[in-house]
XYZ file of C-alpha atoms in Angstrom:
505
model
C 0.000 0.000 0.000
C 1.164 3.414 -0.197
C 1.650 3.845 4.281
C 3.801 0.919 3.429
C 6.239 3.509 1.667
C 6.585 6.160 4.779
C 4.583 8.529 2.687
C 3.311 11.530 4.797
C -0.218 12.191 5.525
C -1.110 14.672 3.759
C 0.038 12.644 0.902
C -1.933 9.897 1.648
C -5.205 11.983 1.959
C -3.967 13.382 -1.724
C -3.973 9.743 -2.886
C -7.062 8.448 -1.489
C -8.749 11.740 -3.010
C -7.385 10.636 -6.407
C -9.152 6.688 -6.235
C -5.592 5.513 -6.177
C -5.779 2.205 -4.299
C -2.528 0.672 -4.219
C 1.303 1.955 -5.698
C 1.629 0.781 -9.723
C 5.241 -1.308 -9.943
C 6.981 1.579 -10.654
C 5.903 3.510 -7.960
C 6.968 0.557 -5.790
C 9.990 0.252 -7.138
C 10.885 3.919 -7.584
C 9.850 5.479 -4.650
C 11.744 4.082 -1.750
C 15.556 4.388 -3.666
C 14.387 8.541 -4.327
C 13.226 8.706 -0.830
C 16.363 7.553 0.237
C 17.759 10.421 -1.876
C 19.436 7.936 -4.810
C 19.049 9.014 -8.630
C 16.768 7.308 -10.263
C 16.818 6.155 -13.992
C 13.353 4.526 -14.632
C 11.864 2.936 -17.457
C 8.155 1.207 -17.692
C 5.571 0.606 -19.922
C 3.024 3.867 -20.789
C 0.101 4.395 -18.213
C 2.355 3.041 -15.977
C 1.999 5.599 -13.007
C 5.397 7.763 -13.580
C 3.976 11.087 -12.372
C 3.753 9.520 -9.021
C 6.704 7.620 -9.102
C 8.651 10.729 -8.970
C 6.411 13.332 -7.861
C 5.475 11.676 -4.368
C 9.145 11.658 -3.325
C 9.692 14.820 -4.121
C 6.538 16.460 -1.957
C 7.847 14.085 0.466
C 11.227 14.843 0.169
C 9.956 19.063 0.300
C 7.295 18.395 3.987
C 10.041 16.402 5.409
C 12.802 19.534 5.279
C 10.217 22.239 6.834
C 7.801 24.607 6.753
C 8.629 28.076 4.063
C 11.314 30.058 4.681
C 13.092 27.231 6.086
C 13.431 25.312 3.104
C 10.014 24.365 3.219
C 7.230 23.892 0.735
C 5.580 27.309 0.643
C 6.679 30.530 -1.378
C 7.068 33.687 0.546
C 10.506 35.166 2.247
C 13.049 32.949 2.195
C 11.635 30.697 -0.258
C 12.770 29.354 -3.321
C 12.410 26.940 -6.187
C 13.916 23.236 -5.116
C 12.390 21.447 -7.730
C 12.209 21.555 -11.778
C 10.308 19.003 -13.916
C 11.194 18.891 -17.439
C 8.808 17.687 -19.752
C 8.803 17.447 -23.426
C 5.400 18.709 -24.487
C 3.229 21.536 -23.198
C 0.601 19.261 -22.870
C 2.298 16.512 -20.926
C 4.248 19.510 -18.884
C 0.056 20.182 -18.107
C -0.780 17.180 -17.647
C 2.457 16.851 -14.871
C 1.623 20.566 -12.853
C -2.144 19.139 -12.967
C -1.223 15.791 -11.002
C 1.499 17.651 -9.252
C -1.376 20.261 -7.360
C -3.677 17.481 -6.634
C -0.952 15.465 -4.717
C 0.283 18.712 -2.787
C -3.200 19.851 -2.166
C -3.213 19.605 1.507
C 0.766 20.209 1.682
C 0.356 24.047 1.599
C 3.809 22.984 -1.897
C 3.930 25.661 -4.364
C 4.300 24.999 -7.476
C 4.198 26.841 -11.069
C 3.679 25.837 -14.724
C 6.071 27.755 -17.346
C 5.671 26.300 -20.929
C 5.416 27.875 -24.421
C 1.913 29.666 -25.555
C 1.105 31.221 -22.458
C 1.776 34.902 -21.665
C 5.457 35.230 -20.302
C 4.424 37.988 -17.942
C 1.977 35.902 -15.944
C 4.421 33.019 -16.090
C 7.449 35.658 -15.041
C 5.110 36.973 -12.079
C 4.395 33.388 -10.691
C 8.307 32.870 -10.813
C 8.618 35.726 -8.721
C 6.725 34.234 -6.020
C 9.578 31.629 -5.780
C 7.445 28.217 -5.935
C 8.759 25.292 -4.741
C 7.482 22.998 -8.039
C 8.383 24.269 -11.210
C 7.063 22.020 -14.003
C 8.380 23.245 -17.302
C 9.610 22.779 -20.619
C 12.875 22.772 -21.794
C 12.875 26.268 -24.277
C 10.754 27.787 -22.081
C 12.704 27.252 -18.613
C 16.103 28.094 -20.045
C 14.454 31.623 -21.309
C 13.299 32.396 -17.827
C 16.570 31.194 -16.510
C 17.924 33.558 -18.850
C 15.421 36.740 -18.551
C 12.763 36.424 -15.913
C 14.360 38.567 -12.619
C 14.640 37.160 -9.495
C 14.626 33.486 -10.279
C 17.284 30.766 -10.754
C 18.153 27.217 -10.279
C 20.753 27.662 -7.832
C 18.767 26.307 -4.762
C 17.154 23.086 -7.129
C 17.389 20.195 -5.325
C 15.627 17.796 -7.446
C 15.482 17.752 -11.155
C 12.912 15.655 -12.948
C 13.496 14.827 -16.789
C 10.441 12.845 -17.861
C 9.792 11.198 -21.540
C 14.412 11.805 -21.549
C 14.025 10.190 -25.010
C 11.026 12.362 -26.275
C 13.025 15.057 -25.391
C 16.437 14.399 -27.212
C 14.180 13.098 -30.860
C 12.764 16.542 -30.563
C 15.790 18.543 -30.897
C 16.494 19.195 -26.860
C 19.445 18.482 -25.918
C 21.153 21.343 -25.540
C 18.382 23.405 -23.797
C 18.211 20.426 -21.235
C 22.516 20.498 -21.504
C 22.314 24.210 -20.213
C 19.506 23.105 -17.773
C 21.348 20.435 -15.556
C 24.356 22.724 -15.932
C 22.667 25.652 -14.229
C 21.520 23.591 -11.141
C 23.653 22.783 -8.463
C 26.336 19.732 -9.256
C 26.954 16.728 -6.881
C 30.588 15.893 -5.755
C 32.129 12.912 -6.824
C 31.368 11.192 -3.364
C 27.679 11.887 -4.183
C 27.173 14.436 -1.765
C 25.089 17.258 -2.105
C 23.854 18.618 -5.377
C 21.180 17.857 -7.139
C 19.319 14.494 -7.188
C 17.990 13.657 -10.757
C 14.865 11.458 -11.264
C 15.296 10.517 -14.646
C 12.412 8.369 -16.772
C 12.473 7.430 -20.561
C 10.574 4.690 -22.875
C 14.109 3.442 -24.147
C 17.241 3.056 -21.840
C 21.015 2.323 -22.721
C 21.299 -1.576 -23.141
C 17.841 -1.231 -25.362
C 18.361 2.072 -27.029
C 20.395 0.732 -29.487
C 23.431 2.851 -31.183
C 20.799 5.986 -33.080
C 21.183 9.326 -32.704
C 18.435 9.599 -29.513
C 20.443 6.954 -27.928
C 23.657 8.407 -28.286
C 22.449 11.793 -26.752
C 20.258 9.938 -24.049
C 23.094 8.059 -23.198
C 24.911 11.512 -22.477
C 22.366 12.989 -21.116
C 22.331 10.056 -18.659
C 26.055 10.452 -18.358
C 25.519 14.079 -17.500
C 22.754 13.949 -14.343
C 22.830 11.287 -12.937
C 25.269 9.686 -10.011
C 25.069 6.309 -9.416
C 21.453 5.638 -10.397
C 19.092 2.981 -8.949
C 17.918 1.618 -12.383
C 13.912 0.545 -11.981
C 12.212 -1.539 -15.198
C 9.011 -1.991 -15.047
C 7.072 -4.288 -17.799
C 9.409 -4.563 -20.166
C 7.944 -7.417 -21.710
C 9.062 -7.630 -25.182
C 6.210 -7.404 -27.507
C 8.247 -8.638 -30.369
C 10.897 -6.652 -32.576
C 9.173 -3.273 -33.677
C 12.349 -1.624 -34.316
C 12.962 -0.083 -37.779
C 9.237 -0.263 -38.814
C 9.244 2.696 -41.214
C 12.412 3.918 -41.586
C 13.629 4.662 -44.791
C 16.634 2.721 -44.537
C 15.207 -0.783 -43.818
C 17.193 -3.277 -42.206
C 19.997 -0.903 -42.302
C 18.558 1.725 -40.434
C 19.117 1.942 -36.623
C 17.849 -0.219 -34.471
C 15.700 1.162 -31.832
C 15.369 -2.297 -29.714
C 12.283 -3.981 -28.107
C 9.298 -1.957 -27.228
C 6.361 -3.278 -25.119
C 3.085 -3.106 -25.751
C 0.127 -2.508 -23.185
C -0.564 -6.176 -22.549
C -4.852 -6.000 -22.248
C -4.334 -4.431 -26.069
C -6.348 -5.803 -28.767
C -5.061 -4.700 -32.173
C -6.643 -5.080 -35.423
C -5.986 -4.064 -39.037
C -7.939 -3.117 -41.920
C -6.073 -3.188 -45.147
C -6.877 -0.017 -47.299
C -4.281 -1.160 -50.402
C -3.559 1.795 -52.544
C -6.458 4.072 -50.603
C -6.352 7.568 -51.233
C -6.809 10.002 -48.939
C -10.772 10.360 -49.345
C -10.649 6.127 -49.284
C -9.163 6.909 -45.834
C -11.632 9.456 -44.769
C -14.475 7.349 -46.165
C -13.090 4.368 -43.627
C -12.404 6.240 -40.804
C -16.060 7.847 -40.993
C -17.563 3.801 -41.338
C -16.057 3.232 -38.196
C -16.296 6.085 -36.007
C -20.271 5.949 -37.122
C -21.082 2.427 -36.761
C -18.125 0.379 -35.027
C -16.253 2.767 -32.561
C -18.333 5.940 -31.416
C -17.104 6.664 -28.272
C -14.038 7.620 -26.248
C -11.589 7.725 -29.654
C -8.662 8.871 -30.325
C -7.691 9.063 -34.467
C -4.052 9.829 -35.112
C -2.835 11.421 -38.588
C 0.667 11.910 -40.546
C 0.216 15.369 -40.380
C -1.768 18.584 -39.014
C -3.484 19.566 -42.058
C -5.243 15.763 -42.443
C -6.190 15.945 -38.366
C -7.952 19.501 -39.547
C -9.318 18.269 -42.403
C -11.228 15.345 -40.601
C -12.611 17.587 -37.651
C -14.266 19.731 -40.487
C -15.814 16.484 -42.027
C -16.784 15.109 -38.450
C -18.395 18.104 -37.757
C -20.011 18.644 -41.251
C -21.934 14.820 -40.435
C -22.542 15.690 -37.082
C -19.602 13.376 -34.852
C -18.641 15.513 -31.872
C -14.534 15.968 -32.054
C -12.269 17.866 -31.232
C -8.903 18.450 -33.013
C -5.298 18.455 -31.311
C -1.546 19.435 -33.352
C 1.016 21.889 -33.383
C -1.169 24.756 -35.223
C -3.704 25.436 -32.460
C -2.739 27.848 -30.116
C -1.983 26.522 -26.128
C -5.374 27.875 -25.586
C -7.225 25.581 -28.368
C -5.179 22.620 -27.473
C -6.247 22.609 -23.783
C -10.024 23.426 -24.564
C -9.898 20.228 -27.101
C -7.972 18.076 -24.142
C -10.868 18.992 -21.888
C -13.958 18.852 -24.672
C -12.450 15.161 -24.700
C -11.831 14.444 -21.420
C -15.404 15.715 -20.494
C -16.963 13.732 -23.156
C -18.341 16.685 -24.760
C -16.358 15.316 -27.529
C -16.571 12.046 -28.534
C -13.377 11.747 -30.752
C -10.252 13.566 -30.741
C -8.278 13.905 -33.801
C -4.901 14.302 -33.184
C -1.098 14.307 -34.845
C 1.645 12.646 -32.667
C 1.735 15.618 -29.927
C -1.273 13.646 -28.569
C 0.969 9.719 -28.359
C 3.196 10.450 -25.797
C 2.628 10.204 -22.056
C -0.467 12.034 -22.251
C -3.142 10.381 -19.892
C -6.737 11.090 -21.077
C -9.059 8.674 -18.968
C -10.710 5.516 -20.146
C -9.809 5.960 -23.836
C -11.731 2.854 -25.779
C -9.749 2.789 -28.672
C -7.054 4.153 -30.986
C -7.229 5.005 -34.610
C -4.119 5.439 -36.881
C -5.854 6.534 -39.851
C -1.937 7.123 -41.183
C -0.179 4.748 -40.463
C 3.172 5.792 -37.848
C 6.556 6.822 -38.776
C 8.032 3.577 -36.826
C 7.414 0.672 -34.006
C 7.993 3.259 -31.005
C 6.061 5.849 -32.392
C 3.192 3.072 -32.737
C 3.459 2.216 -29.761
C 3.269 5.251 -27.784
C -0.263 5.889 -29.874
C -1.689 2.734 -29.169
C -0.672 2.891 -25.515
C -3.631 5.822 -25.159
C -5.437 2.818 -24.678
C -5.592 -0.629 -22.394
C -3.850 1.893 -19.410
C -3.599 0.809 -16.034
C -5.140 -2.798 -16.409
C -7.745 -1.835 -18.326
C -8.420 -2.790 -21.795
C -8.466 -1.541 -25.223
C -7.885 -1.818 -29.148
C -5.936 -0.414 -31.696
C -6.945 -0.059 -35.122
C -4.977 0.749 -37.685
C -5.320 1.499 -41.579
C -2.450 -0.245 -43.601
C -1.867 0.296 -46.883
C 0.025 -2.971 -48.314
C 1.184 -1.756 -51.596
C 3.715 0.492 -49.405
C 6.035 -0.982 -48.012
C 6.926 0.403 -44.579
C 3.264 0.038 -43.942
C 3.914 -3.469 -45.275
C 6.666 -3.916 -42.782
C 4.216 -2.879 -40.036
C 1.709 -5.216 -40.912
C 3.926 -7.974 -40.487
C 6.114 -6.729 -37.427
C 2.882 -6.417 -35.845
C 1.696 -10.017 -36.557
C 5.067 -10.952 -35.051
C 4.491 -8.569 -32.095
C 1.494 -10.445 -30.830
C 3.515 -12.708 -28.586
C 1.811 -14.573 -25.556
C -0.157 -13.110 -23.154
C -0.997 -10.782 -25.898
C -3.561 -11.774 -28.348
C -3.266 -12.151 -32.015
C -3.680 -9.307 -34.460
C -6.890 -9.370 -35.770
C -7.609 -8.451 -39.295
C -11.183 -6.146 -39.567
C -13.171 -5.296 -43.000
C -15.732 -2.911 -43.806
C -18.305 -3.321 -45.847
C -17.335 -1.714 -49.549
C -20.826 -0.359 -49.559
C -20.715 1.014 -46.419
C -17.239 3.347 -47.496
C -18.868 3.750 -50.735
C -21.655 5.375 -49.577
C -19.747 7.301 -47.069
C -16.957 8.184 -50.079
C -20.318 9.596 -52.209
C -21.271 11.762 -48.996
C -17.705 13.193 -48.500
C -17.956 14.183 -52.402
C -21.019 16.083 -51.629
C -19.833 17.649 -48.917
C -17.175 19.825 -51.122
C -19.057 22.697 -51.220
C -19.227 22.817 -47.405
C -15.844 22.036 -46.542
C -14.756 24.568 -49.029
C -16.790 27.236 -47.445
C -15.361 26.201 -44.182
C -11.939 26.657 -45.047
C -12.936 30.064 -46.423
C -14.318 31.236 -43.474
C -11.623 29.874 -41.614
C -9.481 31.878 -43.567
C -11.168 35.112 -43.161
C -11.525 34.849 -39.124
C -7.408 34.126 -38.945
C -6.648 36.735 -40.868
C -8.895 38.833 -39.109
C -7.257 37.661 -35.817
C -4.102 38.724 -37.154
C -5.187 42.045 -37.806
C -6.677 42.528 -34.178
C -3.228 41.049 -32.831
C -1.206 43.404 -34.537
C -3.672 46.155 -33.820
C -3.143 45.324 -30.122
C 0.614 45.028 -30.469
C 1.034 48.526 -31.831
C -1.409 50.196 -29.260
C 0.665 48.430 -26.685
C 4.243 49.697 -27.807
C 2.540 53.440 -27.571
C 1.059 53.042 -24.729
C 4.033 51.583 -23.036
C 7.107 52.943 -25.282
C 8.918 53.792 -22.271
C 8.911 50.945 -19.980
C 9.366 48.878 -23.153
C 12.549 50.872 -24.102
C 14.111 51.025 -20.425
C 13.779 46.650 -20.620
C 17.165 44.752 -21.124
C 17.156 42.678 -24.161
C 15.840 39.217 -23.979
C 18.052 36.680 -24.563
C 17.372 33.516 -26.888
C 18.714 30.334 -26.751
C 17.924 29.533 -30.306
C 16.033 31.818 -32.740
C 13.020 29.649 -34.353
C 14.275 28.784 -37.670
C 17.628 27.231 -35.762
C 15.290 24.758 -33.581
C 13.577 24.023 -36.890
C 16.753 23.328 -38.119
C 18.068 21.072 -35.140
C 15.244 18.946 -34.724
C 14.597 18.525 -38.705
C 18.540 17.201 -38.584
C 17.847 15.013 -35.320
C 14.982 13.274 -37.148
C 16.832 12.748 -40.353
C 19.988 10.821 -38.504
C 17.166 8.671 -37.069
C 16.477 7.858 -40.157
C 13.200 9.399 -40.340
């Protein structure tokens, strides 16, 4: 149980408020080594429980050493921040400060959020206040580090890096470099200093020799002392490695992945489908097969918008989820979903990793994924702590990485897990839906060009605002040091489009 790991009170009242009945295995296994104030380099299966794996020791770590302005949890005089989390999406940094204020909730813990599309001022002014928790990306900690007055890592005690892998494939290294470099180090006796909780999908010893590896392995190298190294589930779910990449067999090898083991996956074969032959599938299902609780991932942003117009247009309830909403959208569509006000969210890949939206049912890849991790990590939306779940994926056969998928999958299915199944529909059914989709041209076209009035129109009010706000404030604006940037935008572009294509992506 969770009094059998000397957790504090106010912790336990936390959990039982959250329906958590008993610690997952790698909060069992995790928590006692970071109590005792070890590093930690964890790896286990998605859904597993990681936010409280680490997060628990570190409230308990922060009630144990006193009250605020002792050291203690609180902001106020003498406070500071002893704790950064570094996550590698907004949404899973969210998803993190969310779990992270319902554990501390009767702790009287601070703690702050500071990621990318929210207002830096707000962010800066919360910073101020010296919070005990800050959970954060990578860009956007190292530009408060750099520019927001009156805060620094020099008191951090603890530094979380969750999803270490998702991190380094997106181009992160360095920012997360200057990051562990900034807080204090330990000596070589492994006193003092920081203590690093470090979690990843892929460790050394499974990594295998790509580019991700090679930085997660200095990464590794880099924070951590000594670590206790927990595993959880780790069950092999057959040789996924490769699936996708350009290069084949020669490509590099990315090692075993697991697979959520209550996962039922099934395949319909679409061979030398079109996009509207996808669209006309997808719709077959999500009106007739799987209506509820669905998530439907896509290649790319514009074929995630292009289905939420179409869902809409026949009256599915969806929301839509990728890297051209603004913070603000991609929140409201996390919650439409989570609510149920929306029965399906379409989403690209910023939606596959770590993210933990209750009870999903099942998991679409209309496009097929770039490779077996990547597949993975989307499927594991689903079948999450125990419970169960498919995945259904559209495979085109007459390509061949989606060829290689089909059969690395059939391979995957290993026992306990049960056999890929293969699913048809009905060539009426996605003929009729394929006529309806024709005659809904006229309406998706007048969508898009309403959608393309109201952004320009929000540009113009933007700008509007912008330039009222530099009159109105010219001075203060003028008397500001200079901000300083890590990497301008079209260099992180750069990076992470180069960190893909060594992967082999």
């Amino acid at each position: 149980s969770f009094s059998d790991l000397h957790l504090s009170r106010p912790l336990l009242r936390a959990i039982d408020g959250l329906g958590w009945e008993v610690p997952t295995p790698v909060q069992a296994a995790a928590i006692p080594p970071a109590l005792a104030g070890r590093d930690v380099l964890g790896s286990a299966s998605t859904g597993s429980g990681k936010t409280g794996a680490f997060m628990l020791p570190v409230l308990e770590r922060l009630l144990r050493s006193g009250p605020a302005g002792s050291g203690g949890g609180g902001g106020g005089a003498g406070a500071a921040t002893r704790v950064l989390a570094l996550l590698p999406t907004r949404e899973l940094a969210v998803q993190c400060h969310t779990v992270t204020v319902a554990l501390a909730k009767y702790t009287g813990i601070t703690s702050a959020l500071a990621v990318g599309g929210l207002p830096l001022a707000t962010q800066e002014a919360a910073l101020r206040g010296r919070p005990s928790i800050v959970v954060a990306t990578p860009g956007r900690a190292v530009d408060h580090l750099r520019n927001a007055l009156g805060w620094g890592l020099g008191d951090v005690e603890v530094l979380v890096i969750d999803e270490a892998d998702r991190l380094m494939e997106l181009g992160f290294a360095d920012e997360v470099g200057e990051l562990v470099a900034a807080v204090p180090r330990r000596r070589r006796n492994g006193v003092g200093g920081v203590q690093t909780l470090l979690f990843s999908a892929t460790l050394p010893g499974t990594a295998g020799v790509g580019v991700g590896g090679t930085k997660l392995d200095a990464l590794i190298a880099a924070a951590l002392h000594k670590p206790v190294r927990v595993a959880i589930d780790a069950r092999a779910a057959g040789d996924l490695s490769g699936l996708g990449d350009p290069g084949g067999a020669g490509a590099p090898r990315r090692g075993l992945v697991a697979l959520p083991p209550a996962l039922t996956q099934e395949v319909i074969k679409v061979k030398g489908a079109t996009d509207a032959d996808r669209q006309a599938v997808l719709l077959a299902l999500a009106s007739r097969t799987y209506t509820r609780r669905v998530i439907v991932f896509f290649a790319q942003k514009k074929s995630a918008h292009a289905a939420h117009v179409l869902f809409r247009l026949v009256g599915l309830p969806s929301a839509e989820l990728h890297g051209d909403l603004p913070q603000a959208s991609r929140l409201a569509s996390l919650a439409a979903f989570t609510s149920g006000a929306a029965d399906f969210l379409l989403a690209t890949d910023v939606a596959a990793r770590g993210l933990d939206v209750p009870t999903v049912a099942v998991v679409i890849n209309a496009d097929a994924p770039r490779d077996g991790t990547a597949y993975v990590h989307r499927v594991g939306r689903t079948a999450r702590a125990g419970r169960g779940g498919v995945a259904v994926s559209l495979l085109d056969t007459t390509v061949a990485a989606e060829r290689r998928l089909l059969t690395a999958l059939a391979k995957s299915a290993v026992p306990p897990a049960a056999p890929v199944v293969a699913r048809s529909v009905p060539g009426a059914v996605v003929a009729s839906w394929a006529a309806r989709i024709r005659g809904l041209a006229p309406a998706v076209a007048a969508v898009a060009t309403e959608e393309k009035h109201e952004w320009a129109a929000r540009v113009a009010e933007r700008e509007l605002a912008k330039a009222e706000n530099a009159l109105l404030h010219a001075d203060a604006i003028a008397a500001r040091p200079a901000r300083s940037w890590f990497q301008t935008g079209r260099e992180k572009a750069a990076v992470k489009a180069a960190t893909l294509a060594a992967s082999g992506f």
